[in-house]
């Protein structure tokens, strides 16, 4: 059976289900060790190893499901957090990245081959070498490969919101998922539990999509017995910085590449697209307009219930504490 990051334990995430409690109670077992962030921050562990390994994983998974890459990076961080010292040699980093992707692909029942993972050239590792590294990773992770990630909690938290329209729920879920993907590489988020990252991602997405109803969603999350309100706002603050930094980077890249020649080139390329692509684009635009209209109508209908939200009312509360594991 394929491993589903949204339902790692194949249980029903009903709000009144006892199985939800077990999911929250074991999530810490699927995180890096408690001192991992401090080690990276202090420079006791070569941070370039993580950065280069994540870059390799992204390259290996560029044509695959994004969940595959997310799972591989989860394995990577949990493995690195158990290592006292790891030599920053390119071949070691490449082998580690390939092995993490290989394990993630096996868990998700993704079709792949060892040769496909090494099609970029350079050092070619044989199957036996990769399997040895896989066993090292498995041992470090105590064979806990059905990782509890933020995606395991998204549907549960969405059930706390009073969103009756499926397109609105889907839009919120999709945007939160994008935010969580973008934020994974930020090492500041390593101290937060997956459930808190999920709640923060949904809070961020709701603030973008439903700015007038965002305070209601914040209240629903804060009142959840599984969520620590202070930690939620700390994580939200870190996530906001991470996503905004990425937006700035993308905008900078786009603005530097926009020239009259590029614009003309894109225009002519677009006009040469096939009819099927045009139909697909029109359908996508119609769907986006429909969702935006529903969001607008929803906000107008609930305007009288709006209250102002302030995420930085107390800077000390919003500053993450890295002495203890965030919960």
XYZ file of C-alpha atoms in Angstrom:
327
model
C 0.000 0.000 0.000
C 1.324 3.434 -0.976
C 2.341 5.678 1.902
C 0.092 8.751 2.105
C 1.633 11.740 3.907
C -1.853 13.077 4.631
C -2.842 9.863 6.406
C 0.375 8.127 7.549
C -1.336 5.790 10.003
C -4.330 5.041 7.728
C -6.736 6.283 10.389
C -9.816 8.481 10.344
C -8.919 12.016 11.387
C -12.387 12.775 12.732
C -12.392 15.558 15.306
C -13.962 13.251 17.898
C -11.787 10.231 17.088
C -9.387 8.837 19.703
C -6.946 8.055 16.904
C -6.306 11.790 16.464
C -4.827 11.903 19.962
C -2.368 9.142 19.104
C -1.274 11.045 15.983
C -0.446 14.145 18.026
C 1.238 12.093 20.742
C 3.772 10.402 18.440
C 4.623 13.283 16.084
C 7.775 14.174 18.039
C 9.184 10.735 17.193
C 9.328 11.816 13.555
C 11.281 15.027 14.117
C 15.040 15.680 14.160
C 16.716 15.476 17.567
C 16.104 18.362 19.960
C 19.578 19.902 19.634
C 19.692 19.718 15.824
C 18.809 23.359 15.227
C 21.220 24.627 17.881
C 23.987 22.510 16.319
C 23.321 23.982 12.875
C 23.024 27.520 14.237
C 26.202 27.307 16.300
C 28.216 25.952 13.393
C 29.092 22.737 15.238
C 27.672 20.899 12.240
C 28.570 21.986 8.712
C 25.335 23.592 7.515
C 26.521 23.332 3.903
C 25.947 19.560 4.089
C 22.227 20.074 4.679
C 21.980 22.823 2.083
C 23.777 20.836 -0.627
C 21.921 17.619 0.181
C 18.557 19.414 -0.074
C 19.647 20.912 -3.402
C 20.535 17.425 -4.653
C 17.206 16.018 -3.457
C 15.331 18.829 -5.226
C 17.223 18.092 -8.429
C 16.579 14.354 -8.165
C 12.848 14.960 -7.574
C 12.369 17.811 -10.063
C 10.084 15.680 -12.252
C 8.338 13.909 -9.379
C 5.619 14.547 -6.852
C 6.610 17.303 -4.405
C 5.577 15.064 -1.528
C 8.413 12.730 -2.523
C 10.954 15.513 -2.053
C 9.369 16.570 1.253
C 9.555 13.028 2.622
C 13.185 12.641 1.492
C 14.185 15.884 3.258
C 12.390 14.678 6.391
C 14.548 11.533 6.323
C 17.629 13.673 5.685
C 17.103 15.985 8.668
C 16.296 13.139 11.030
C 19.413 11.263 9.896
C 21.740 14.279 10.107
C 20.478 15.121 13.590
C 21.809 11.759 14.788
C 25.298 12.247 13.346
C 28.029 13.731 15.514
C 30.267 14.385 12.538
C 29.807 13.942 8.821
C 32.492 14.761 6.297
C 31.314 17.407 3.801
C 32.632 15.469 0.816
C 30.601 15.820 -2.393
C 30.336 12.076 -2.968
C 29.015 11.479 0.585
C 26.401 14.218 0.214
C 25.313 12.846 -3.166
C 25.061 9.287 -1.825
C 23.035 10.493 1.160
C 20.634 12.448 -1.071
C 20.163 9.511 -3.474
C 19.510 7.117 -0.584
C 16.933 9.425 1.031
C 15.102 9.807 -2.287
C 15.318 6.062 -2.894
C 13.742 5.298 0.495
C 11.029 7.911 -0.022
C 10.270 6.503 -3.489
C 9.952 2.989 -2.078
C 7.566 4.210 0.626
C 5.404 6.027 -1.929
C 5.556 3.140 -4.406
C 7.045 5.454 -7.026
C 8.526 3.873 -10.143
C 12.239 4.610 -10.271
C 15.620 3.028 -10.839
C 19.019 3.660 -9.318
C 20.318 4.661 -12.751
C 17.495 7.206 -13.167
C 18.566 8.868 -9.916
C 22.105 9.226 -11.237
C 21.423 10.379 -14.778
C 23.118 13.725 -14.086
C 26.540 12.126 -14.450
C 29.470 12.323 -12.067
C 30.070 9.525 -9.571
C 27.853 6.497 -10.186
C 27.011 4.396 -7.121
C 26.116 0.749 -7.491
C 22.940 -0.691 -5.951
C 24.807 -2.351 -3.093
C 26.461 0.913 -1.987
C 23.113 2.720 -1.981
C 21.474 -0.110 -0.033
C 24.200 0.101 2.620
C 23.524 3.809 3.066
C 19.793 3.103 3.187
C 20.327 0.684 6.073
C 22.364 3.318 7.921
C 19.489 5.774 7.509
C 16.911 3.180 8.537
C 18.880 2.424 11.689
C 19.233 6.100 12.604
C 15.477 6.595 12.123
C 14.642 3.429 14.113
C 12.808 2.210 10.998
C 10.115 4.852 11.504
C 9.557 5.562 7.822
C 5.849 6.454 7.891
C 6.736 10.014 8.809
C 4.269 12.254 10.604
C 4.504 15.521 8.660
C 2.470 18.766 8.621
C 0.332 17.278 5.843
C -0.893 14.673 8.340
C -2.784 17.404 10.237
C -4.142 19.705 7.515
C -7.511 17.975 7.055
C -8.043 17.776 10.809
C -7.423 21.490 11.297
C -9.571 22.428 8.292
C -12.423 20.498 9.926
C -12.299 23.071 12.745
C -13.193 25.842 10.272
C -16.789 26.491 9.263
C -16.209 26.233 5.521
C -19.100 24.402 3.907
C -18.154 24.982 0.273
C -15.730 22.287 -1.063
C -13.964 24.683 -3.508
C -13.148 27.024 -0.618
C -11.788 24.181 1.513
C -9.743 22.925 -1.430
C -8.340 26.398 -2.114
C -7.320 26.759 1.542
C -5.716 23.325 1.610
C -3.851 23.902 -1.663
C -2.454 27.269 -0.549
C -1.416 25.946 2.874
C 0.322 23.019 1.173
C 2.283 25.412 -1.061
C 3.355 27.462 1.958
C 4.530 24.370 3.856
C 6.541 23.217 0.830
C 8.213 26.621 0.558
C 9.035 26.766 4.265
C 10.633 23.318 4.637
C 14.161 24.463 3.817
C 14.135 27.148 6.535
C 16.068 25.632 9.420
C 14.318 27.924 11.957
C 11.192 25.802 11.536
C 13.002 22.624 12.577
C 12.158 23.284 16.240
C 8.400 23.213 15.656
C 6.228 20.130 15.675
C 4.588 19.113 12.386
C 1.128 19.919 13.768
C 2.184 23.472 14.644
C 3.681 23.948 11.165
C 0.406 22.714 9.641
C -1.669 25.088 11.778
C 0.655 27.999 10.930
C 0.478 27.201 7.221
C -3.322 27.201 7.337
C -3.341 30.434 9.321
C -1.036 32.029 6.751
C -3.181 30.768 3.863
C -6.425 31.913 5.490
C -4.951 35.375 6.037
C -4.236 35.542 2.282
C -7.476 34.002 0.998
C -9.965 35.031 3.683
C -8.488 38.159 5.320
C -11.819 39.121 6.852
C -12.443 35.678 8.342
C -8.844 34.957 9.330
C -9.452 36.015 12.983
C -12.199 33.399 13.240
C -9.841 30.720 11.909
C -7.122 31.882 14.303
C -9.541 31.568 17.203
C -10.588 28.066 16.107
C -6.943 26.936 16.007
C -6.058 28.638 19.299
C -8.992 26.961 21.040
C -7.912 23.517 19.851
C -6.631 21.509 22.827
C -3.743 20.149 20.748
C -2.384 23.600 19.879
C -0.230 25.857 22.045
C -1.282 29.415 21.170
C 2.097 31.036 21.909
C 4.027 28.435 19.901
C 1.544 28.782 17.042
C 2.219 32.514 16.763
C 5.980 31.969 17.043
C 5.866 29.485 14.159
C 3.580 31.757 12.137
C 6.075 34.586 12.563
C 8.998 32.421 11.364
C 6.962 31.075 8.459
C 5.942 34.561 7.402
C 9.583 35.655 7.250
C 10.538 32.530 5.299
C 7.805 32.832 2.667
C 8.221 36.597 2.268
C 11.975 36.149 1.755
C 11.251 33.623 -0.992
C 8.726 35.953 -2.632
C 11.326 38.751 -2.636
C 13.870 36.413 -4.212
C 11.435 35.329 -6.946
C 10.352 38.909 -7.655
C 13.976 39.968 -7.923
C 14.647 37.154 -10.389
C 11.575 37.964 -12.481
C 12.198 41.706 -12.564
C 15.798 41.193 -13.657
C 14.732 38.904 -16.511
C 11.897 41.048 -17.885
C 13.049 42.900 -21.013
C 11.142 44.060 -24.117
C 12.698 41.186 -26.054
C 11.597 38.657 -23.431
C 8.062 40.017 -23.401
C 7.824 39.812 -27.195
C 9.296 36.318 -27.152
C 6.753 35.163 -24.559
C 3.926 36.758 -26.558
C 4.870 34.973 -29.779
C 5.431 31.705 -27.897
C 2.005 31.968 -26.301
C 0.311 32.623 -29.628
C 1.905 29.476 -31.039
C 0.505 27.211 -28.315
C -1.751 24.323 -29.327
C -5.515 24.502 -29.039
C -5.528 21.932 -26.237
C -3.224 24.083 -24.124
C -5.440 27.122 -24.749
C -8.542 25.241 -23.640
C -6.733 24.017 -20.508
C -5.603 27.559 -19.673
C -9.124 28.941 -20.124
C -10.559 26.189 -17.920
C -7.965 26.887 -15.228
C -8.670 30.624 -15.317
C -12.410 30.004 -15.035
C -11.835 27.760 -12.008
C -9.610 30.367 -10.360
C -12.190 33.108 -11.005
C -14.943 30.905 -9.567
C -12.949 30.255 -6.382
C -12.077 33.943 -6.010
C -15.750 34.877 -6.452
C -16.800 32.373 -3.792
C -14.138 33.708 -1.431
C -15.319 37.281 -2.019
C -18.972 36.347 -1.436
C -18.062 34.415 1.691
C -16.169 37.366 3.145
C -19.020 39.783 2.388
C -21.583 37.500 4.044
C -19.500 37.373 7.228
C -18.270 40.953 7.331
C -20.208 41.761 10.478
C -18.228 39.150 12.433
C -14.822 40.577 11.597
C -12.359 41.590 14.295
C -8.868 42.961 13.853
C -5.996 40.483 14.150
C -2.557 41.507 15.365
C 0.221 38.929 15.118
C 2.920 41.092 16.639
C 1.219 42.521 19.703
C 3.886 41.065 21.955
C 7.303 40.668 20.253
C 8.657 38.571 23.108
C 5.880 36.022 22.677
C 6.520 35.840 18.947
C 10.249 35.233 19.340
C 10.923 31.469 19.137
C 12.622 29.867 22.110
C 15.148 27.277 21.036
C 16.009 26.004 24.513
C 13.037 23.647 24.588
C 11.294 21.762 21.794
C 8.369 23.768 20.471
C 5.007 22.187 21.002
